[in-house]
Coordinates of C-alpha atoms and ligand atoms in Angstrom, one line a residue:
X25 CA -5.4 35.6 -98.4
X26 CA -3.2 32.2 -98.4
X27 CA -1.3 32.8 -95.4
X28 CA -1.9 34.1 -91.6
X29 CA 0.2 34.9 -88.7
X30 CA -1.2 34.2 -85.3
X31 CA 0.3 35.8 -82.4
X32 CA 0.4 33.9 -79.2
X33 CA -2.7 31.6 -79.5
X34 CA -4.3 31.0 -76.0
X35 CA -6.6 27.9 -75.8
X36 CA -8.1 28.7 -72.3
X37 CA -10.1 25.4 -71.5
X38 CA -8.2 22.5 -72.3
X39 CA -8.4 18.6 -71.0
X40 CA -4.9 17.1 -70.5
X41 CA -5.9 14.0 -67.9
X42 CA -2.9 12.3 -67.0
X43 CA -0.5 9.6 -67.3
X44 CA 0.0 8.1 -70.9
X45 CA -2.9 10.0 -72.6
X46 CA -1.6 13.1 -71.0
X47 CA 2.1 12.3 -72.8
X48 CA 0.2 11.6 -75.7
X49 CA -2.2 14.9 -76.0
X50 CA 0.0 17.6 -74.5
X51 CA 1.9 18.2 -77.7
X52 CA -0.5 18.7 -79.6
X53 CA -1.4 21.8 -77.5
X54 CA 1.9 22.7 -77.3
X55 CA 3.0 23.3 -80.6
X56 CA 0.1 25.3 -81.8
X57 CA -0.6 27.3 -79.0
X58 CA 1.6 30.0 -76.7
X59 CA -0.6 28.6 -73.4
X60 CA -3.2 26.9 -72.6
X61 CA -6.0 26.9 -68.8
X62 CA -5.8 23.6 -67.9
X63 CA -9.0 21.7 -66.0
X64 CA -8.4 19.8 -62.9
X65 CA -11.2 17.4 -63.6
X66 CA -8.7 14.5 -63.2
X67 CA -8.4 11.4 -61.6
X68 CA -7.7 12.3 -58.7
X69 CA -9.1 15.8 -59.0
X70 CA -6.8 18.6 -58.4
X71 CA -7.7 19.9 -55.5
X72 CA -5.0 21.4 -53.7
X73 CA -1.4 23.6 -54.1
X74 CA 0.9 20.7 -54.1
X75 CA -1.3 18.7 -56.7
X76 CA -1.5 21.4 -58.9
X77 CA 2.1 22.1 -59.0
X78 CA 2.9 18.4 -59.4
X79 CA 0.0 18.2 -62.4
X80 CA 2.1 21.2 -63.9
X81 CA 5.4 19.7 -63.7
X82 CA 3.8 16.6 -65.5
X83 CA 2.6 19.2 -68.1
X84 CA 5.9 20.6 -68.7
X85 CA 7.7 17.2 -68.7
X86 CA 5.5 16.4 -72.1
X87 CA 5.9 19.7 -73.6
X88 CA 9.5 18.7 -74.3
X89 CA 10.9 21.7 -76.1
X90 CA 8.0 23.4 -77.4
X91 CA 7.7 26.9 -75.3
X92 CA 4.3 26.9 -74.3
X93 CA 2.7 28.1 -70.7
X94 CA 0.3 25.7 -68.9
X95 CA -2.0 28.0 -66.7
X96 CA -3.5 25.8 -63.8
X97 CA -6.7 25.8 -62.1
X98 CA -8.3 23.8 -59.1
X99 CA -11.5 22.1 -58.8
X100 CA -13.9 24.0 -57.1
X101 CA -14.7 22.5 -53.2
X102 CA -16.7 24.2 -50.8
X103 CA -14.2 23.0 -48.2
X104 CA -11.4 25.5 -49.5
X105 CA -10.9 27.7 -46.7
X106 CA -9.6 32.1 -47.7
X107 CA -6.0 30.9 -46.2
X108 CA -5.8 27.9 -48.5
X109 CA -6.8 29.8 -51.8
X110 CA -4.2 32.4 -50.5
X111 CA -1.4 30.4 -50.4
X112 CA -2.2 28.9 -54.1
X113 CA -3.1 32.1 -55.4
X114 CA 0.3 33.3 -57.5
X115 CA -0.2 29.4 -59.1
X116 CA -3.8 29.5 -59.7
X117 CA -5.3 31.2 -63.0
X118 CA -9.2 30.3 -62.0
X119 CA -11.2 27.8 -60.5
X120 CA -13.3 25.8 -62.0
X121 CA -16.7 24.8 -60.5
X122 CA -18.9 21.9 -61.9
X123 CA -21.9 20.6 -60.8
X124 CA -22.4 17.6 -59.2
X125 CA -22.8 15.1 -61.9
X126 CA -23.4 16.4 -65.2
X127 CA -20.1 15.6 -67.0
X128 CA -16.6 13.7 -67.0
X129 CA -15.6 13.4 -63.8
X130 CA -17.7 15.5 -62.0
X131 CA -18.6 13.6 -59.0
X132 CA -16.8 15.7 -57.1
X133 CA -18.9 18.6 -58.0
X134 CA -20.9 20.8 -56.1
X135 CA -24.7 21.1 -55.4
X136 CA -25.7 24.8 -56.8
X137 CA -27.8 25.1 -53.9
X138 CA -25.1 24.6 -51.2
X139 CA -24.9 27.7 -49.1
X140 CA -20.9 26.7 -48.7
X141 CA -20.7 27.5 -52.4
X142 CA -21.2 31.2 -51.9
X143 CA -18.7 31.2 -49.0
X144 CA -16.0 29.8 -51.2
X145 CA -17.3 32.6 -53.9
X146 CA -17.0 35.3 -51.3
X147 CA -13.4 34.4 -50.7
X148 CA -12.2 33.9 -54.7
X149 CA -13.9 37.7 -55.0
X150 CA -11.2 39.3 -51.9
X151 CA -8.6 37.4 -53.7
X152 CA -9.7 38.4 -57.1
X153 CA -9.7 34.6 -58.3
X154 CA -11.7 34.1 -61.7
X155 CA -14.7 31.8 -61.3
X156 CA -14.7 28.9 -64.3
X157 CA -18.0 27.0 -64.6
X158 CA -19.5 24.6 -66.5
X159 CA -23.0 26.0 -66.4
X160 CA -25.5 23.1 -67.2
X161 CA -28.2 21.9 -64.9
X162 CA -29.3 18.2 -64.4
X163 CA -32.6 19.3 -66.6
X164 CA -33.3 18.1 -69.7
X165 CA -30.5 17.7 -71.7
X166 CA -31.1 20.4 -74.7
X167 CA -32.4 22.7 -71.8
X168 CA -29.4 22.8 -69.2
X169 CA -27.2 25.4 -70.5
X170 CA -30.3 27.5 -70.7
X171 CA -31.8 26.4 -67.2
X172 CA -28.1 27.5 -65.8
X173 CA -28.5 31.5 -66.6
X174 CA -30.4 32.2 -64.0
X175 CA -27.5 30.8 -61.5
X176 CA -25.0 33.0 -63.7
X177 CA -27.1 35.8 -63.4
X178 CA -27.7 35.8 -59.7
X179 CA -23.7 35.5 -59.5
X180 CA -22.7 38.0 -61.4
X181 CA -25.0 40.6 -59.4
X182 CA -24.4 39.1 -56.1
X183 CA -20.5 39.5 -56.8
X184 CA -20.1 42.1 -59.2
X185 CA -15.9 41.7 -58.5
X186 CA -15.9 38.3 -59.3
X187 CA -14.6 37.3 -62.8
X188 CA -17.0 34.7 -63.9
X189 CA -16.6 33.3 -67.1
X190 CA -19.5 30.7 -68.7
X191 CA -17.2 27.9 -70.3
X192 CA -17.8 26.4 -73.4
X193 CA -21.3 28.5 -74.4
X194 CA -23.4 26.7 -76.6
X195 CA -26.7 28.8 -76.6
X196 CA -27.6 32.2 -77.8
X197 CA -29.4 32.9 -74.0
X198 CA -25.5 32.4 -72.7
X199 CA -24.7 35.4 -75.6
X200 CA -27.6 37.2 -74.1
X201 CA -26.3 37.0 -70.4
X202 CA -22.8 37.7 -71.8
X203 CA -23.9 41.0 -72.8
X204 CA -26.0 42.0 -69.7
X205 CA -23.0 41.8 -67.0
X206 CA -19.9 43.2 -67.2
X207 CA -18.4 40.8 -65.1
X208 CA -19.1 37.8 -66.8
X209 CA -17.1 36.5 -69.8
X210 CA -17.5 33.4 -72.3
X211 CA -15.3 31.0 -74.1
X212 CA -16.3 28.8 -77.6
X213 CA -15.0 25.8 -78.8
X214 CA -14.8 25.2 -82.3
X215 CA -17.3 22.5 -82.1
X216 CA -19.9 24.6 -81.0
X217 CA -18.9 27.4 -83.0
X218 CA -19.1 25.1 -86.4
X219 CA -21.4 22.6 -85.8
X220 CA -24.8 21.8 -84.6
X221 CA -27.0 18.8 -83.5
X222 CA -27.2 17.4 -87.1
X223 CA -23.4 17.3 -87.1
X224 CA -23.9 14.8 -84.2
X225 CA -26.8 12.5 -85.1
X226 CA -28.9 14.3 -88.0
X227 CA -27.8 11.4 -90.1
X228 CA -25.8 8.6 -88.5
X229 CA -24.2 9.1 -84.7
X230 CA -21.1 10.6 -84.6
X231 CA -19.6 9.8 -81.4
X232 CA -16.8 11.1 -81.4
X233 CA -18.8 14.9 -81.4
X234 CA -20.7 13.9 -78.1
X235 CA -19.6 16.5 -75.8
X236 CA -21.4 18.6 -72.5
X237 CA -23.1 20.6 -73.3
X238 CA -24.5 19.0 -76.5
X239 CA -24.1 20.7 -79.6
X240 CA -27.0 23.2 -80.4
X241 CA -29.6 24.3 -82.7
X242 CA -28.6 26.1 -86.1
X243 CA -29.6 29.8 -84.5
X244 CA -27.7 28.6 -81.5
X245 CA -24.7 28.4 -83.7
X246 CA -25.5 31.5 -85.7
X247 CA -25.2 33.7 -82.3
X248 CA -21.9 32.3 -81.4
X249 CA -20.6 33.2 -84.9
X250 CA -22.0 36.4 -84.7
X251 CA -20.7 36.9 -81.3
X252 CA -17.3 36.2 -82.0
X253 CA -16.7 37.9 -85.4
X254 CA -18.0 40.9 -83.6
X255 CA -21.0 41.1 -85.4
X256 CA -22.9 41.8 -82.7
X257 CA -20.6 44.5 -80.9
X258 CA -16.7 45.5 -80.3
X259 CA -17.3 45.2 -76.8
X260 CA -19.0 42.0 -76.6
X261 CA -16.4 40.5 -78.9
X262 CA -14.0 41.5 -76.7
X263 CA -15.5 38.9 -73.7
X264 CA -15.2 35.9 -75.2
X265 CA -12.3 33.6 -75.7
X266 CA -11.2 30.5 -77.8
X267 CA -11.7 27.5 -75.2
X268 CA -11.2 24.4 -77.6
X269 CA -12.5 22.0 -74.4
X270 CA -10.3 19.7 -76.5
X271 CA -11.4 16.5 -74.4
X272 CA -9.9 13.0 -75.1
X273 CA -11.1 9.7 -74.6
X274 CA -9.8 6.9 -75.6
X275 CA -11.5 5.3 -79.1
X276 CA -12.8 2.4 -77.3
X277 CA -14.4 4.6 -74.6
X278 CA -16.2 6.7 -77.4
X279 CA -17.1 4.1 -79.9
X280 CA -19.4 1.7 -77.1
X281 CA -22.6 1.5 -75.4
X282 CA -22.7 4.4 -72.6
X283 CA -19.7 6.4 -74.3
X284 CA -17.6 9.3 -72.7
X285 CA -18.4 13.3 -73.5
X286 CA -15.8 15.0 -75.1
X287 CA -14.3 16.1 -78.5
X288 CA -10.6 16.0 -79.2
X289 CA -10.0 18.8 -81.3
X290 CA -6.7 19.9 -80.1
X291 CA -4.6 18.7 -83.4
X292 CA -7.0 20.8 -85.5
X293 CA -8.5 23.6 -83.7
X294 CA -6.9 26.3 -85.4
X295 CA -6.9 25.0 -88.9
X296 CA -10.7 24.3 -88.0
X297 CA -11.9 27.9 -87.1
X298 CA -9.8 29.7 -89.6
X299 CA -12.2 29.9 -92.6
X300 CA -15.1 31.2 -90.6
X301 CA -13.0 34.6 -89.9
X302 CA -11.0 34.5 -93.3
X303 CA -14.1 34.5 -95.7
X304 CA -15.5 37.3 -93.6
X305 CA -12.6 39.3 -93.6
X306 CA -12.5 39.4 -89.7
X307 CA -8.9 38.9 -89.0
X308 CA -8.2 41.4 -86.1
X309 CA -11.5 39.6 -84.5
X310 CA -9.5 36.1 -85.1
X311 CA -6.5 37.3 -83.2
X312 CA -8.8 39.4 -80.3
X313 CA -10.6 35.7 -80.1
X314 CA -7.8 33.1 -80.1
X315 CA -5.4 35.5 -77.5
X316 CA -6.0 39.2 -76.9
X317 CA -9.5 38.8 -75.0
X318 CA -7.8 36.4 -73.1
X319 CA -4.6 38.1 -72.3
X320 CA -6.8 41.3 -71.3
X321 CA -9.2 39.1 -69.1
X322 CA -6.8 37.3 -67.5
X323 CA -4.3 39.8 -66.9
X324 CA -1.5 37.3 -68.6
X325 CA 1.3 37.7 -71.1
X326 CA 3.0 35.0 -73.1
X327 CA 6.4 34.2 -75.0
X328 CA 5.6 36.0 -78.7
X329 CA 5.2 32.5 -80.0
X330 CA 4.2 33.3 -83.8
X331 CA 1.8 30.3 -85.3
X332 CA 1.4 30.2 -89.0
X333 CA -1.1 28.9 -91.0
X334 CA -1.6 28.2 -94.9
X335 CA -4.0 28.1 -97.0
X336 CA -3.7 24.8 -98.0
X337 CA -5.8 21.7 -97.9
X338 CA -4.8 18.9 -95.6
X339 CA -6.6 15.3 -94.6
X340 CA -7.5 15.3 -91.0
X341 CA -6.0 11.9 -89.4
X342 CA -8.8 9.3 -89.2
X343 CA -7.3 8.4 -85.6
X344 CA -3.9 9.2 -83.8
X345 CA -2.4 6.6 -81.9
X346 CA 0.5 6.0 -80.2
X347 CA 2.8 3.9 -78.0
X348 CA 3.9 5.9 -75.0
X349 CA 5.6 3.7 -73.1
X350 CA 7.0 0.3 -72.7
X351 CA 4.1 -1.8 -71.4
X352 CA 1.1 -3.0 -73.9
X353 CA -1.5 -0.9 -72.2
X354 CA 0.3 2.3 -73.2
X355 CA -0.7 2.5 -76.4
X356 CA -3.1 5.2 -76.8
X357 CA -5.7 5.8 -79.6
X358 CA -7.9 8.8 -80.0
X359 CA -10.0 10.2 -82.9
X360 CA -9.8 13.6 -83.5
X361 CA -12.2 16.3 -84.7
X362 CA -12.5 16.1 -88.5
X363 CA -11.3 12.5 -88.5
X364 CA -10.4 12.0 -92.4
X365 CA -12.0 14.7 -93.1
X366 CA -10.4 17.4 -95.5
X367 CA -9.4 20.7 -93.9
X368 CA -9.0 23.9 -96.1
X369 CA -5.9 25.5 -93.8
X370 CA -2.9 23.9 -91.9
X371 CA -0.6 25.1 -89.3
X372 CA 2.8 25.5 -91.2
X373 CA 5.4 26.4 -88.5
X374 CA 5.7 28.0 -85.1
X375 CA 8.6 30.3 -84.1
X376 CA 9.2 33.0 -80.9
X377 CA 8.9 36.3 -82.8
X378 CA 13.0 36.6 -83.4
X379 CA 12.8 41.0 -82.6
X380 CA 11.7 39.7 -79.0
X381 CA 14.1 36.7 -78.6
X382 CA 16.3 34.7 -80.4
X383 CA 15.2 31.0 -79.7
X384 CA 13.7 29.1 -82.7
X385 CA 11.0 26.5 -81.6
X386 CA 10.5 23.1 -83.2
X387 CA 8.5 22.5 -85.7
X388 CA 4.8 21.7 -85.2
X389 CA 4.7 17.4 -85.6
X390 CA 1.5 18.5 -87.8
X391 CA 3.3 20.5 -90.3
X392 CA 4.4 18.6 -92.5
Ligands
DOR143 O1 -17.6 16.9 -73.4 C1 -17.0 17.1 -72.2 N1 -16.2 16.6 -71.9 N2 -17.9 18.6 -71.6 C2 -17.1 18.6 -70.0 O2 -17.3 19.2 -69.5 C3 -16.1 17.5 -69.8 C4 -15.3 17.0 -70.7 C5 -14.2 16.0 -70.5 O3 -13.6 15.8 -69.5 O4 -14.4 14.8 -71.0
ZN144 ZN1 -14.2 21.1 -70.5

């Protein structure tokens, strides 16, 4: 098989930042996906309806002509009232909870033990707003996700009507929890699906693969692969969505002492995961992982944007740099996942299904 067409791929976890970085990175996602769920850990954070609507407009302006739907999130705050959430409801796909201090811009996150957290979880349950979670404790870094499982379990039992999305799962334990509670779902990133701690630091240190949660063991990766490929069960496979966690940081903020956590994978996210599914002859599972499951879990629909990939080698850019504005400080330079390496697949073209609409999309900037 040398050509596949994905129907309306969705990235259910992406970081776009703001300003020049946003203008630079949004097109990479907007060209290759029909929509994406956008994280609110910007500076300042997205914690009210007005900020959320303005942020959505900023993203839409950066999409130019691409057909692309940004699905918005709010940054979980214990100060939210039921009325405030009710007013936001139609514009919010999920509320993202960050435990305080565990990742980029999580200084405004919550203390999990704060009883006010549960007050807001109660409002969300009543209003049917899904909870998206960065599930890590502040313990030993390799055990943080495992330690957070007891919090997921407590919430899953206490709020059986609340949809809980375990973001960017990285461990076999998380796959277990996913299988135990009907109201728990998960996203998986391309890097956690394809790489291990060895890729990060087994040989030389690769700062561009440093992310939270950290890449884990071969056994953890095998559990994630079995999950997305449907080898555990069909039912479980339907609970997992692609969330790239594409998290751009400027090159100099990664290649330094105290480098930032985050993998910028938006340019090559789809080509990177395709071989795993093609080699095992799992194309229906790929379609479900990149789109259908998210539609069912979140109850969303999108334009019928088709993304065609060909089995064709390409060398990923060593870095991506661009002058986004007239000033000296508007040069943005980021290093993508798989920088300077050969990928076996590439996005060739995207279009909106002509049977359902007559509009033709502009070509992806990555397709030659
Ligand atoms: O590696 C990460 N980068 N993990 C996160 O949770 C946040 C993200 C970012 O915003 O940079
Ligand atoms: Zn993230």
